[in-house]
Amino acid sequence: MAQSRKIGVFGAGWVGLVTGACFAELGHEVIVRDVMPDRIDALRAGQAPFHEADLPEVLERNRDRIRYTLDADELADADVLFICVQTPPTYSGDADLSFVWSALDDLPRGESGRQVLVMKSTVPVGTGEKVRAALDGRGLTNVGYVSNPEFLAEGHAVHDFLNPDRIVIGAFADEDGAAVEALYGGIEAPVLRTDVASAEMIKLAANAFLMTRISFINEIANVCEAVGADVVEVAKGVGLDHRLGPHFLRAGIGYGGSCFPKDSLALKQLASNSGYHFHLLSAVIEVNELQKRRVVQKLQKHLGKLRGKKIALLGLAFKAGTDDMREAPSLVLASRLLAEGAEVRAWDPVARPGDLMKGAVLYDSVLEAVEGADAAVIVTEWDELRGLASKDVRDAMARPLILDGRNLLDPAETRAAGFAYEGIGRPSSPFEALPETAEPETRVQN
Ligand code: UDX
């Protein structure tokens, strides 16, 4: 168990709350500060502001050790201050650090002794140097600076925090790195102590590598389609090589979410600002954009022009287990389909895209969404969709075509259930095989 310390957290967003909750779980006293009064009120009333597994329970279990405030001065006596604010992309693709700088402006002046400021937010390499200079410029030489990036994935962030693959700590001064390492006492994981710039780069490089694997397997999938191989089998065989490993080799309709798209742009921009063109990363990003759009071509292959066709998008969140719509491939898909003149019917068990998906109609159940549909597209790998190839669904659809954007279903079983099946990187049903159905009277003619 770690020695209990006082921890201040700037930002009651997803990273800030998971960080605060988990440090409280480790026995520390935590105070979380945000600038949004509604959010602070809700947290004080015991409500987590978003859907994240285990978070409400951990917050509740540690309610005596976590406080919430709007007043940064209440963080004055914290031993360690974590910055967990958003760093969205600007128009130029650079990370917008204005929330980081305003947290610095609000930094309380501790009475005495050393305080350590820790960057959890993902920031461009070189940010630590700039913050260090800004602290010194303000006479805050008693405040140390440490980069301690998070590697949390949505849906199991609490588990990831408490069971990390590694803890990365980049510090200018050894004593500050040691102070941060001590906070993680009780967690079994390799600790990498390094310099600040390298710690910043580790986060960006790890994300970029994961995205590279996804775009790589998506391109292999596209070649598989051309040559008649099955990418699911290929990924299995490739992943058994201990040098490669099985993770992040699921072909699909492209990555989304709050981190990958933003962080890839930030790294690309960081490199090009320094005069280096990161070719590989540019290709990874482009492949991902194309991958989202390939679904439209596949639908056209089976249905011809999409004008007036009813397409059901099943699953809208960027991945299963979250209601997060940030950079979800479903958004690109819906707007491409609407632009082609298709009628978009949508379903998701938790995500509510609202105006983000203007023009699409949201239904409460899968069965309603597929009613009269010319195709059903599995966009998010929700468990509820594993049974999609049912008689009820087949009877409800105008044409029984399933486009499986996540390779969730078994192709042979799906075909045996009377559907034409098209996955990602798997042998598809020949389009002549699409069972014929009468055109409904009301359909807009091509
Ligand atoms: C990711 C990183 O995993 C995490 O370490 C980082 O801190 C933030 O970004 P997250 O965005 O929550 O986390 O989701 P993750 O589970 O990593 O998936 C990212 C995207 O890649 C999703 O859209 C997912 O569907 C897609 N993906 C993932 C694939 O298409 N194929 C895969 O094999 C794995």
Coordinates of C-alpha atoms and ligand atoms in Angstrom, one line a residue:
M1 CA 0.0 0.0 0.0
A2 CA 1.2 3.5 -0.8
Q3 CA 1.7 6.1 1.9
S4 CA -1.4 8.3 1.7
R5 CA -0.7 11.6 0.0
K6 CA -2.9 14.6 -0.9
I7 CA -3.6 14.6 -4.6
G8 CA -5.2 17.4 -6.6
V9 CA -6.7 16.7 -10.0
F10 CA -7.4 19.4 -12.6
G11 CA -10.3 18.3 -14.8
A12 CA -13.3 16.1 -13.9
G13 CA -13.5 14.6 -17.4
W14 CA -13.0 11.0 -18.2
V15 CA -9.2 10.9 -17.5
G16 CA -9.5 13.1 -14.4
L17 CA -12.2 11.1 -12.8
V18 CA -10.7 7.7 -13.5
T19 CA -7.4 9.0 -12.2
G20 CA -8.9 10.6 -9.1
A21 CA -11.1 7.6 -8.3
C22 CA -8.2 5.1 -8.7
F23 CA -5.8 7.1 -6.6
A24 CA -8.5 7.3 -3.9
E25 CA -8.8 3.5 -4.2
L26 CA -5.1 3.3 -3.6
G27 CA -5.6 5.1 -0.3
H28 CA -4.8 8.7 -1.2
E29 CA -6.8 11.9 -0.4
V30 CA -8.1 13.3 -3.7
I31 CA -9.7 16.6 -4.6
V32 CA -11.0 17.0 -8.1
R33 CA -11.4 20.5 -9.5
D34 CA -13.4 21.4 -12.6
V35 CA -14.7 24.7 -14.0
M36 CA -18.2 23.4 -14.9
P37 CA -20.6 24.0 -11.9
D38 CA -23.1 21.5 -13.3
R39 CA -20.5 18.7 -13.4
I40 CA -19.3 19.5 -9.8
D41 CA -22.9 19.5 -8.5
A42 CA -23.6 16.2 -10.2
L43 CA -20.5 14.6 -8.8
R44 CA -21.2 15.8 -5.3
A45 CA -24.7 14.3 -5.7
G46 CA -23.0 11.0 -6.5
Q47 CA -23.6 11.0 -10.3
A48 CA -20.9 10.0 -12.7
P49 CA -21.2 12.2 -15.8
F50 CA -20.6 9.5 -18.4
H51 CA -20.8 5.7 -18.9
E52 CA -17.6 4.0 -17.7
A53 CA -17.5 0.5 -16.2
D54 CA -16.7 0.3 -12.5
L55 CA -16.3 4.1 -12.1
P56 CA -19.5 4.7 -10.2
E57 CA -18.7 1.9 -7.7
V58 CA -15.1 3.1 -7.2
L59 CA -16.2 6.7 -6.6
E60 CA -18.9 5.5 -4.2
R61 CA -16.6 3.2 -2.3
N62 CA -14.1 6.0 -1.8
R63 CA -16.5 8.9 -1.3
D64 CA -14.8 9.8 2.0
R65 CA -11.5 10.3 0.2
I66 CA -12.7 12.3 -2.8
R67 CA -13.9 15.8 -2.8
Y68 CA -15.0 18.0 -5.8
T69 CA -14.6 21.7 -6.1
L70 CA -14.7 24.7 -8.5
D71 CA -12.1 26.5 -6.5
A72 CA -8.5 25.8 -7.5
D73 CA -7.2 27.3 -4.3
E74 CA -8.6 24.3 -2.5
L75 CA -5.8 22.3 -4.2
A76 CA -3.1 24.5 -2.5
D77 CA -2.0 21.9 0.0
A78 CA -1.9 19.0 -2.4
D79 CA 1.4 17.2 -2.6
V80 CA 0.9 16.3 -6.2
L81 CA -1.3 18.0 -8.8
F82 CA -2.4 16.1 -11.9
I83 CA -3.4 17.9 -15.1
C84 CA -6.2 15.9 -16.8
V85 CA -7.7 18.4 -19.2
Q86 CA -8.7 18.0 -22.8
T87 CA -6.2 18.7 -25.6
P88 CA -8.4 18.8 -28.7
P89 CA -6.9 19.4 -32.2
T90 CA -6.9 22.9 -33.6
Y91 CA -7.6 23.7 -37.3
S92 CA -3.9 23.2 -38.0
G93 CA -4.0 19.7 -36.5
D94 CA -1.8 20.8 -33.6
A95 CA -3.0 20.0 -30.1
D96 CA -4.9 22.9 -28.4
L97 CA -3.1 23.4 -25.1
S98 CA -5.3 26.3 -23.9
F99 CA -6.9 24.2 -21.2
V100 CA -3.5 23.2 -19.9
W101 CA -2.4 26.8 -19.8
S102 CA -5.5 27.9 -18.0
A103 CA -5.0 25.2 -15.4
L104 CA -1.5 26.6 -15.0
D105 CA -2.9 30.1 -14.6
D106 CA -5.2 28.7 -11.8
L107 CA -2.4 26.9 -10.1
P108 CA -2.7 27.6 -6.4
R109 CA 0.4 28.8 -4.6
G110 CA 1.2 26.3 -1.9
E111 CA 2.3 27.5 1.5
S112 CA 5.7 25.9 1.4
G113 CA 7.5 22.7 0.5
R114 CA 7.7 21.0 -2.8
Q115 CA 4.7 20.3 -5.0
V116 CA 4.8 18.2 -8.1
L117 CA 2.8 19.0 -11.2
V118 CA 2.0 15.9 -13.3
M119 CA 0.8 15.9 -16.9
K120 CA -1.6 13.1 -17.6
S121 CA -3.2 14.7 -20.6
T122 CA -1.7 13.8 -24.0
V123 CA 0.5 16.7 -25.1
P124 CA 3.0 17.3 -27.9
V125 CA 6.6 16.5 -27.1
G126 CA 8.2 19.6 -25.8
T127 CA 5.2 20.7 -23.7
G128 CA 7.1 19.8 -20.5
E129 CA 10.0 22.1 -21.4
K130 CA 7.5 24.9 -22.0
V131 CA 5.6 24.3 -18.8
R132 CA 8.9 24.1 -16.8
A133 CA 9.9 27.5 -18.2
A134 CA 6.5 29.0 -17.4
L135 CA 6.7 27.7 -13.9
D136 CA 10.2 29.2 -13.4
G137 CA 9.0 32.4 -15.0
R138 CA 6.3 32.7 -12.3
G139 CA 8.7 32.0 -9.6
L140 CA 7.3 28.6 -8.9
T141 CA 10.7 26.9 -8.7
N142 CA 9.4 24.8 -5.8
V143 CA 6.9 23.1 -8.2
G144 CA 8.4 20.1 -9.9
Y145 CA 7.2 18.8 -13.3
V146 CA 6.6 15.2 -14.3
S147 CA 5.1 13.6 -17.4
N148 CA 3.0 10.5 -16.5
P149 CA 0.9 9.7 -19.6
E150 CA -2.3 7.6 -19.3
F151 CA -2.8 4.5 -21.4
L152 CA -6.5 3.9 -20.5
A153 CA -9.0 2.5 -23.0
E154 CA -12.7 3.4 -22.6
G155 CA -14.9 0.7 -21.2
H156 CA -12.2 -0.7 -19.0
A157 CA -10.3 2.4 -17.9
V158 CA -10.5 1.6 -14.1
H159 CA -9.1 -1.9 -14.7
D160 CA -6.4 -0.5 -17.0
F161 CA -5.4 2.1 -14.3
L162 CA -5.1 -0.5 -11.5
N163 CA -3.6 -3.2 -13.7
P164 CA -1.3 -1.3 -16.1
D165 CA 1.2 -2.9 -18.5
R166 CA 3.6 -0.2 -17.4
I167 CA 3.8 3.1 -15.6
V168 CA 5.8 5.7 -17.5
I169 CA 7.3 8.6 -15.5
G170 CA 9.4 11.3 -17.1
A171 CA 10.9 13.9 -14.8
F172 CA 13.4 16.8 -14.8
A173 CA 14.3 16.0 -11.1
D174 CA 14.7 12.6 -9.7
E175 CA 13.0 13.4 -6.4
D176 CA 9.8 14.4 -8.4
G177 CA 9.8 11.2 -10.4
A178 CA 10.2 9.2 -7.1
A179 CA 7.3 11.1 -5.5
V180 CA 5.0 10.2 -8.4
E181 CA 6.2 6.6 -8.5
A182 CA 5.4 6.3 -4.8
L183 CA 1.7 7.2 -5.5
Y184 CA 1.4 3.9 -7.4
G185 CA 2.5 1.8 -4.5
G186 CA 0.3 -1.3 -4.4
I187 CA 0.2 -1.7 -8.1
E188 CA 2.3 -4.4 -9.7
A189 CA 3.7 -3.1 -12.9
P190 CA 7.1 -2.3 -14.5
V191 CA 7.9 1.4 -13.9
L192 CA 9.9 3.2 -16.6
R193 CA 11.6 6.3 -15.2
T194 CA 12.8 8.5 -18.0
D195 CA 13.2 12.0 -19.2
V196 CA 10.2 14.2 -19.9
A197 CA 10.4 14.4 -23.7
S198 CA 10.7 10.6 -24.0
A199 CA 7.7 10.1 -21.7
E200 CA 5.7 12.4 -23.8
M201 CA 6.8 10.6 -27.0
I202 CA 6.0 7.1 -25.5
K203 CA 2.4 8.0 -25.3
L204 CA 2.2 9.3 -28.9
A205 CA 4.3 6.5 -30.3
A206 CA 2.3 3.7 -28.5
N207 CA -1.0 5.1 -29.9
A208 CA 0.5 5.5 -33.4
F209 CA 1.7 2.0 -33.3
L210 CA -1.7 0.6 -32.3
M211 CA -3.3 2.6 -35.1
T212 CA -0.7 1.3 -37.5
R213 CA -1.6 -2.2 -36.6
I214 CA -5.3 -1.5 -37.3
S215 CA -4.7 0.2 -40.6
F216 CA -2.2 -2.6 -41.5
I217 CA -4.7 -5.3 -40.9
N218 CA -7.5 -3.3 -42.6
E219 CA -5.3 -3.1 -45.8
I220 CA -4.5 -6.8 -45.5
A221 CA -8.3 -7.3 -45.3
N222 CA -8.8 -5.4 -48.4
V223 CA -6.2 -7.5 -50.2
C224 CA -7.8 -10.6 -48.8
E225 CA -11.1 -9.6 -50.4
A226 CA -9.3 -9.3 -53.8
V227 CA -7.6 -12.6 -53.6
G228 CA -10.1 -14.8 -51.7
A229 CA -8.4 -15.2 -48.3
D230 CA -10.1 -14.6 -44.9
V231 CA -8.5 -11.9 -42.8
V232 CA -9.9 -13.4 -39.6
E233 CA -7.8 -16.6 -40.2
V234 CA -4.9 -14.5 -41.4
A235 CA -4.9 -12.3 -38.3
K236 CA -5.1 -15.5 -36.1
G237 CA -2.0 -17.0 -37.9
V238 CA -0.1 -13.7 -37.9
G239 CA -0.8 -13.1 -34.2
L240 CA 0.5 -16.4 -33.1
D241 CA 4.0 -15.2 -33.9
H242 CA 5.3 -14.1 -30.4
R243 CA 7.2 -11.2 -32.1
L244 CA 3.9 -9.9 -33.3
G245 CA 1.2 -10.9 -30.8
P246 CA -2.6 -11.1 -31.3
H247 CA -3.7 -7.6 -30.3
F248 CA -5.1 -4.9 -32.4
L249 CA -5.4 -7.1 -35.5
R250 CA -9.2 -7.0 -35.8
A251 CA -10.1 -5.7 -39.3
G252 CA -13.1 -3.5 -39.4
I253 CA -14.5 -0.2 -40.6
G254 CA -11.7 1.9 -39.1
Y255 CA -10.7 3.2 -35.7
G256 CA -12.4 6.2 -34.0
G257 CA -12.7 7.5 -30.5
S258 CA -11.4 10.4 -28.5
C259 CA -7.7 9.5 -28.7
F260 CA -6.6 7.8 -31.9
P261 CA -7.8 10.3 -34.5
K262 CA -6.7 13.3 -32.4
D263 CA -3.4 11.9 -31.3
S264 CA -2.4 10.7 -34.8
L265 CA -3.0 14.2 -36.2
A266 CA -1.1 15.7 -33.3
L267 CA 1.9 13.5 -33.9
K268 CA 1.9 14.0 -37.6
Q269 CA 1.7 17.8 -37.0
L270 CA 4.4 17.6 -34.4
A271 CA 6.7 15.9 -36.8
S272 CA 6.0 18.2 -39.7
N273 CA 6.4 21.3 -37.6
S274 CA 9.9 20.0 -36.9
G275 CA 10.4 19.6 -40.7
Y276 CA 9.9 15.8 -40.8
H277 CA 7.2 14.2 -43.0
F278 CA 5.9 11.1 -41.2
H279 CA 4.9 9.1 -44.3
L280 CA 3.9 6.0 -42.5
L281 CA 1.6 7.8 -40.1
S282 CA 0.0 9.8 -42.9
A283 CA -0.7 6.6 -44.7
V284 CA -2.2 5.1 -41.5
I285 CA -4.6 8.0 -41.2
E286 CA -5.6 7.9 -44.9
V287 CA -6.2 4.2 -44.9
N288 CA -8.5 4.7 -41.9
E289 CA -10.5 7.4 -43.7
L290 CA -10.9 5.2 -46.8
Q291 CA -11.8 2.2 -44.7
K292 CA -14.9 4.0 -43.3
R293 CA -16.0 4.8 -46.9
R294 CA -15.5 1.3 -48.4
V295 CA -18.7 0.2 -46.8
V296 CA -20.6 2.5 -49.2
Q297 CA -19.0 0.8 -52.2
K298 CA -19.8 -2.6 -50.8
L299 CA -23.5 -1.6 -50.5
Q300 CA -23.4 -0.2 -54.0
K301 CA -22.0 -3.5 -55.3
H302 CA -25.1 -5.3 -54.0
L303 CA -27.8 -2.7 -54.3
G304 CA -26.7 -0.4 -57.2
K305 CA -27.5 3.2 -56.7
L306 CA -28.3 3.9 -53.0
R307 CA -30.9 6.6 -53.7
G308 CA -34.1 5.7 -51.9
K309 CA -32.6 2.5 -50.4
K310 CA -33.1 1.9 -46.7
I311 CA -29.9 1.2 -44.8
A312 CA -29.9 0.2 -41.2
L313 CA -26.8 1.2 -39.2
L314 CA -26.6 -1.1 -36.2
G315 CA -24.3 0.3 -33.5
L316 CA -23.3 3.9 -33.5
A317 CA -20.7 4.3 -30.7
F318 CA -17.1 4.2 -31.9
K319 CA -16.7 0.8 -30.1
A320 CA -18.8 -1.4 -27.9
G321 CA -19.1 -0.8 -24.2
T322 CA -19.3 3.0 -24.5
D323 CA -21.8 5.7 -25.5
D324 CA -19.0 7.8 -26.9
M325 CA -19.7 9.1 -30.4
R326 CA -16.4 11.0 -30.8
E327 CA -14.9 10.3 -34.3
A328 CA -17.2 7.3 -34.6
P329 CA -17.0 5.7 -38.1
S330 CA -20.9 5.6 -38.0
L331 CA -20.9 9.4 -38.4
V332 CA -18.9 9.4 -41.6
L333 CA -20.9 6.4 -42.8
A334 CA -24.3 8.0 -42.1
S335 CA -23.4 11.2 -43.8
R336 CA -22.0 9.5 -46.9
L337 CA -25.2 7.3 -47.2
L338 CA -27.4 10.4 -46.8
A339 CA -25.4 12.2 -49.4
E340 CA -26.0 9.2 -51.8
G341 CA -29.7 9.7 -51.2
A342 CA -30.2 6.6 -48.9
E343 CA -32.6 6.5 -46.0
V344 CA -30.6 5.9 -42.9
R345 CA -32.2 4.0 -40.0
A346 CA -30.1 3.7 -36.9
W347 CA -29.9 1.8 -33.6
D348 CA -27.5 1.7 -30.7
P349 CA -28.1 0.4 -27.2
V350 CA -26.6 3.4 -25.4
A351 CA -25.2 6.1 -27.8
R352 CA -27.6 9.0 -28.6
P353 CA -25.9 10.9 -31.4
G354 CA -28.6 13.7 -31.6
D355 CA -27.7 16.4 -34.1
L356 CA -24.4 14.7 -35.0
M357 CA -26.4 12.3 -37.1
K358 CA -29.0 14.7 -38.5
G359 CA -31.1 13.1 -41.2
A360 CA -30.9 9.6 -39.8
V361 CA -33.8 8.2 -37.8
L362 CA -33.0 6.5 -34.5
Y363 CA -35.0 3.4 -33.5
D364 CA -35.3 1.7 -30.1
S365 CA -34.8 -1.8 -31.2
V366 CA -32.8 -3.7 -33.9
L367 CA -36.0 -5.1 -35.3
E368 CA -37.5 -1.7 -35.8
A369 CA -34.3 -0.4 -37.4
V370 CA -34.2 -3.2 -40.0
E371 CA -37.9 -3.0 -40.9
G372 CA -38.1 -2.7 -44.7
A373 CA -34.3 -2.3 -44.9
D374 CA -32.3 -3.1 -48.1
A375 CA -29.2 -3.8 -46.0
A376 CA -28.2 -4.0 -42.3
V377 CA -24.7 -2.7 -41.5
I378 CA -23.0 -3.9 -38.3
V379 CA -21.0 -0.8 -37.3
T380 CA -20.3 -1.4 -33.6
E381 CA -19.5 -4.9 -32.2
W382 CA -22.3 -4.9 -29.6
D383 CA -23.1 -8.4 -28.2
E384 CA -26.8 -7.7 -28.9
L385 CA -25.9 -8.0 -32.6
R386 CA -24.5 -11.5 -32.5
G387 CA -27.9 -13.0 -33.1
L388 CA -28.7 -10.7 -36.0
A389 CA -29.0 -13.5 -38.6
S390 CA -32.4 -14.5 -37.2
K391 CA -35.7 -15.3 -38.9
D392 CA -37.4 -12.2 -37.5
V393 CA -34.7 -10.0 -38.9
R394 CA -34.8 -11.7 -42.3
D395 CA -38.6 -11.4 -42.4
A396 CA -38.5 -7.7 -41.4
M397 CA -35.9 -6.7 -44.1
A398 CA -36.9 -5.9 -47.7
R399 CA -33.6 -7.6 -48.8
P400 CA -31.7 -9.8 -46.4
L401 CA -28.2 -8.3 -46.8
I402 CA -25.9 -8.1 -43.8
L403 CA -22.8 -6.0 -44.2
D404 CA -20.7 -6.9 -41.1
G405 CA -18.3 -4.1 -40.5
R406 CA -16.8 -5.9 -37.5
N407 CA -16.6 -9.5 -38.6
L408 CA -18.9 -10.3 -35.7
L409 CA -21.0 -13.0 -37.4
D410 CA -20.1 -16.4 -38.8
P411 CA -20.3 -16.0 -42.6
A412 CA -21.5 -19.6 -43.2
E413 CA -24.1 -19.5 -40.5
T414 CA -25.4 -16.2 -41.7
R415 CA -25.7 -17.5 -45.3
A416 CA -27.4 -20.6 -44.0
A417 CA -29.9 -18.4 -42.3
G418 CA -30.9 -17.0 -45.7
F419 CA -28.8 -13.8 -45.8
A420 CA -26.3 -12.5 -48.2
Y421 CA -23.2 -11.7 -46.2
E422 CA -20.4 -9.3 -46.7
G423 CA -17.7 -8.9 -44.0
I424 CA -14.4 -7.1 -44.0
G425 CA -11.7 -9.1 -45.7
R426 CA -13.7 -12.2 -46.0
P427 CA -15.0 -14.0 -49.0
S428 CA -18.4 -12.4 -49.7
S429 CA -21.6 -13.7 -51.1
P430 CA -21.6 -13.1 -54.9
F431 CA -24.0 -10.2 -55.5
E432 CA -26.2 -12.4 -57.8
A433 CA -26.9 -14.4 -54.7
L434 CA -28.9 -11.7 -53.0
P435 CA -32.3 -13.1 -52.6
E436 CA -34.9 -11.3 -54.7
T437 CA -37.7 -9.4 -53.1
A438 CA -40.4 -7.2 -54.6
E439 CA -39.7 -3.5 -54.7
P440 CA -42.1 -1.8 -52.2
E441 CA -44.5 0.6 -54.0
T442 CA -43.4 3.6 -52.0
R443 CA -39.7 3.4 -52.8
V444 CA -38.2 6.3 -54.6
Q445 CA -37.2 5.1 -58.0
N446 CA -33.6 5.3 -59.1
Ligands
UDX1 C1 -7.2 4.0 -27.1 C2 -6.0 3.3 -26.5 O1 -6.2 1.9 -26.4 C3 -5.6 3.9 -25.2 O2 -4.4 3.3 -24.7 C4 -5.4 5.4 -25.3 O3 -5.1 6.0 -24.0 C5 -6.7 6.0 -25.8 O4 -7.0 5.4 -27.1 P1 -9.8 3.8 -26.8 O5 -10.0 4.9 -27.8 O6 -10.7 3.9 -25.6 O7 -8.3 3.7 -26.3 O8 -10.2 2.5 -27.5 P2 -9.5 1.1 -28.1 O9 -10.2 0.0 -27.5 O10 -8.1 1.2 -28.1 O11 -10.0 1.2 -29.6 C6 -9.7 2.3 -30.5 C7 -10.4 2.2 -31.8 O12 -9.7 1.2 -32.6 C8 -11.9 1.7 -31.8 O13 -12.6 2.5 -32.8 C9 -11.8 0.3 -32.1 O14 -13.0 -0.2 -32.7 C10 -10.7 0.2 -33.1 N1 -10.0 -1.1 -33.1 C11 -9.3 -1.6 -32.1 C12 -10.0 -1.8 -34.3 O15 -10.6 -1.4 -35.3 N2 -9.3 -3.0 -34.4 C13 -8.7 -3.5 -33.3 O16 -8.1 -4.6 -33.5 C14 -8.6 -2.8 -32.1

